[in-house]
């Protein structure tokens, strides 16, 4: 009987450690957003939330913008796996894209966002298309504050309130329609 008690005690003690080995509050996502940081030195990409700086994402020409791919959120930090510089050519409507970061890194929520919404975007109350709509036909040119991400959805604050959408506009030159 003693070995059973020891086994049960071992399992009870090991269970909380197994759960804590996973990142608490980490939500996987698949969302593209803009770097909105205006710092001329660029937006810092870190090795871990609040950790050492790996690189700074900056637009050397000043024309264009940077789009990052969010793969997860942990508190106020977003995990990214790539950043793309959209460099505008003055004679063309669309810019040239070049990857400026690839790998695993973290950016703070304060340096990312969206230029707006796609015109007619649907804002849901939860991160599922089956949830109630907060706004069934949102204006594309309104202010959008990025709050989080989950799956293919971005959590945003817009005129109608706080909700979830898959229709961010990551074009810093024109509205998305």
CSV table of C-alpha atoms in Angstrom, one decimal:
chain,number,residue,atom,x,y,z
A,1,UNK,CA,0.0,0.0,0.0
A,2,UNK,CA,2.8,2.4,0.6
A,3,UNK,CA,4.0,2.3,-3.0
A,4,UNK,CA,0.5,3.3,-4.1
A,5,UNK,CA,0.5,6.3,-1.8
A,6,UNK,CA,3.9,7.3,-3.0
A,7,UNK,CA,2.7,7.0,-6.6
A,8,UNK,CA,-0.4,9.0,-6.0
A,9,UNK,CA,1.5,11.7,-4.2
A,10,UNK,CA,4.1,11.8,-7.0
A,11,UNK,CA,1.3,12.2,-9.6
A,12,UNK,CA,-0.4,14.9,-7.6
A,13,UNK,CA,2.8,16.9,-7.2
A,14,UNK,CA,3.8,16.4,-10.8
A,15,UNK,CA,0.5,17.5,-12.3
A,16,UNK,CA,0.8,21.2,-11.5
A,17,UNK,CA,4.3,21.3,-12.8
A,18,UNK,CA,3.3,19.7,-16.1
A,19,UNK,CA,0.6,22.4,-16.5
A,20,UNK,CA,3.0,25.2,-15.6
A,21,UNK,CA,5.5,23.9,-18.2
A,22,UNK,CA,3.1,25.3,-20.8
A,23,UNK,CA,3.1,29.0,-21.3
A,24,UNK,CA,0.3,30.4,-19.2
A,25,UNK,CA,-2.2,32.5,-21.1
A,26,UNK,CA,-0.6,31.7,-24.5
A,27,UNK,CA,-3.1,31.8,-27.3
A,28,UNK,CA,-2.1,30.6,-30.8
A,29,UNK,CA,-3.1,32.8,-33.7
A,30,UNK,CA,-2.6,33.5,-37.4
A,31,UNK,CA,-3.0,37.2,-37.9
A,32,UNK,CA,-1.1,39.8,-39.9
A,33,UNK,CA,-0.7,43.4,-38.5
A,34,UNK,CA,1.3,46.5,-39.0
A,35,UNK,CA,4.2,47.9,-37.0
A,36,UNK,CA,2.8,51.2,-35.8
A,37,UNK,CA,5.8,52.2,-33.7
A,38,UNK,CA,7.1,55.6,-34.8
A,39,UNK,CA,10.5,55.2,-33.1
A,40,UNK,CA,13.2,56.0,-35.8
A,41,UNK,CA,15.4,53.2,-34.3
A,42,UNK,CA,12.7,50.7,-35.1
A,43,UNK,CA,10.4,48.3,-33.2
A,44,UNK,CA,12.3,45.9,-31.0
A,45,UNK,CA,11.9,42.2,-31.6
A,46,UNK,CA,12.9,40.2,-28.4
A,47,UNK,CA,14.0,36.7,-27.8
A,48,UNK,CA,11.3,36.3,-25.1
A,49,UNK,CA,8.6,38.5,-23.7
A,50,UNK,CA,10.5,41.4,-22.1
A,51,UNK,CA,13.8,39.5,-22.9
A,52,UNK,CA,16.9,40.6,-24.8
A,53,UNK,CA,16.6,42.4,-28.1
A,54,UNK,CA,17.2,40.2,-31.2
A,55,UNK,CA,16.7,43.0,-33.8
A,56,UNK,CA,14.9,46.2,-34.5
A,57,UNK,CA,12.3,46.3,-37.3
A,58,UNK,CA,12.8,49.6,-39.2
A,59,UNK,CA,11.9,51.0,-42.6
A,60,UNK,CA,15.2,52.6,-43.9
A,61,UNK,CA,13.6,54.4,-46.8
A,62,UNK,CA,10.6,55.8,-44.9
A,63,UNK,CA,8.2,55.0,-47.8
A,64,UNK,CA,6.1,52.0,-47.0
A,65,UNK,CA,5.4,50.0,-43.9
A,66,UNK,CA,6.2,46.8,-42.1
A,67,UNK,CA,3.7,43.9,-41.7
A,68,UNK,CA,4.3,41.2,-39.1
A,69,UNK,CA,2.8,37.7,-38.8
A,70,UNK,CA,1.5,37.0,-35.3
A,71,UNK,CA,1.6,33.3,-34.2
A,72,UNK,CA,0.6,33.7,-30.6
A,73,UNK,CA,-0.2,36.1,-27.8
A,74,UNK,CA,1.0,35.9,-24.2
A,75,UNK,CA,-0.3,38.8,-22.1
A,76,UNK,CA,0.8,42.1,-23.8
A,77,UNK,CA,3.4,40.3,-26.0
A,78,UNK,CA,2.9,38.8,-29.4
A,79,UNK,CA,5.0,36.0,-30.8
A,80,UNK,CA,6.0,36.6,-34.5
A,81,UNK,CA,7.6,34.4,-37.1
A,82,UNK,CA,8.3,36.9,-39.8
A,83,UNK,CA,8.2,40.6,-40.7
A,84,UNK,CA,7.9,41.9,-44.3
A,85,UNK,CA,8.8,45.4,-45.4
A,86,UNK,CA,6.4,46.8,-48.0
A,87,UNK,CA,8.5,49.4,-49.9
A,88,UNK,CA,6.5,51.7,-52.0
A,89,UNK,CA,7.6,52.6,-55.5
A,90,UNK,CA,6.5,56.2,-56.2
A,91,UNK,CA,5.3,55.3,-59.7
A,92,UNK,CA,3.3,52.2,-58.8
A,93,UNK,CA,0.2,51.7,-56.6
A,94,UNK,CA,1.6,48.5,-55.0
A,95,UNK,CA,4.9,48.2,-53.3
A,96,UNK,CA,7.7,45.6,-53.3
A,97,UNK,CA,7.8,43.1,-50.4
A,98,UNK,CA,11.0,41.9,-48.7
A,99,UNK,CA,11.3,39.7,-45.7
A,100,UNK,CA,13.3,41.6,-43.0
A,101,UNK,CA,12.9,39.1,-40.1
A,102,UNK,CA,12.3,35.4,-40.1
A,103,UNK,CA,12.4,33.3,-37.0
A,104,UNK,CA,10.9,33.3,-33.5
A,105,UNK,CA,10.6,36.6,-31.8
A,106,UNK,CA,8.3,38.7,-29.6
A,107,UNK,CA,6.9,42.3,-30.0
A,108,UNK,CA,5.0,44.3,-27.5
A,109,UNK,CA,1.4,45.1,-28.1
A,110,UNK,CA,2.2,48.8,-28.0
A,111,UNK,CA,4.2,48.6,-31.3
A,112,UNK,CA,1.7,46.8,-33.5
A,113,UNK,CA,-1.8,47.6,-34.9
A,114,UNK,CA,-3.8,48.1,-38.0
A,115,UNK,CA,-4.4,51.0,-40.3
A,116,UNK,CA,-8.1,50.3,-40.2
A,117,UNK,CA,-10.6,47.6,-41.2
A,118,UNK,CA,-11.6,46.3,-44.6
A,119,UNK,CA,-14.7,48.2,-45.6
A,120,UNK,CA,-17.8,46.4,-44.5
A,121,UNK,CA,-15.8,44.2,-42.0
A,122,UNK,CA,-17.8,42.1,-39.6
A,123,UNK,CA,-16.9,42.5,-35.9
A,124,UNK,CA,-18.0,39.5,-33.8
A,125,UNK,CA,-18.6,39.5,-30.0
A,126,UNK,CA,-16.3,36.4,-29.7
A,127,UNK,CA,-13.6,34.7,-31.8
A,128,UNK,CA,-16.0,32.6,-33.8
A,129,UNK,CA,-18.2,33.4,-36.9
A,130,UNK,CA,-21.1,31.7,-35.1
A,131,UNK,CA,-21.0,34.3,-32.3
A,132,UNK,CA,-23.3,37.4,-32.3
A,133,UNK,CA,-22.2,40.3,-34.4
A,134,UNK,CA,-21.1,43.5,-32.6
A,135,UNK,CA,-21.1,45.3,-36.0
A,136,UNK,CA,-22.2,43.5,-39.2
A,137,UNK,CA,-20.8,46.2,-41.6
A,138,UNK,CA,-18.1,48.2,-40.0
A,139,UNK,CA,-16.6,51.3,-41.5
A,140,UNK,CA,-13.1,50.7,-42.9
A,141,UNK,CA,-11.6,54.0,-42.0
A,142,UNK,CA,-12.3,54.1,-38.3
A,143,UNK,CA,-9.6,53.9,-35.6
A,144,UNK,CA,-8.7,50.4,-34.6
A,145,UNK,CA,-6.9,49.4,-31.5
A,146,UNK,CA,-5.4,45.9,-31.5
A,147,UNK,CA,-5.9,44.2,-28.2
A,148,UNK,CA,-5.1,40.5,-28.9
A,149,UNK,CA,-5.4,37.6,-31.2
A,150,UNK,CA,-6.8,34.0,-31.2
A,151,UNK,CA,-6.8,31.7,-34.2
A,152,UNK,CA,-7.5,33.7,-37.3
A,153,UNK,CA,-9.2,36.5,-35.3
A,154,UNK,CA,-7.8,39.8,-34.0
A,155,UNK,CA,-9.4,41.3,-30.9
A,156,UNK,CA,-10.0,45.0,-31.5
A,157,UNK,CA,-11.5,48.1,-30.0
A,158,UNK,CA,-13.5,50.0,-32.5
A,159,UNK,CA,-16.4,52.6,-32.4
A,160,UNK,CA,-19.0,49.9,-31.7
A,161,UNK,CA,-16.9,48.4,-28.8
A,162,UNK,CA,-14.6,45.5,-28.2
A,163,UNK,CA,-14.9,42.5,-30.5
A,164,UNK,CA,-13.2,40.1,-32.9
A,165,UNK,CA,-12.5,40.3,-36.6
A,166,UNK,CA,-10.7,38.6,-39.4
A,167,UNK,CA,-10.8,41.7,-41.6
A,168,UNK,CA,-8.0,44.1,-40.6
A,169,UNK,CA,-6.6,46.4,-43.2
A,170,UNK,CA,-2.8,46.2,-43.3
A,171,UNK,CA,-2.3,48.7,-46.1
A,172,UNK,CA,-1.0,51.9,-44.7
A,173,UNK,CA,-1.6,53.9,-48.0
A,174,UNK,CA,-5.2,53.2,-48.9
A,175,UNK,CA,-8.3,51.9,-47.2
A,176,UNK,CA,-9.1,48.2,-47.9
A,177,UNK,CA,-12.3,47.6,-49.8
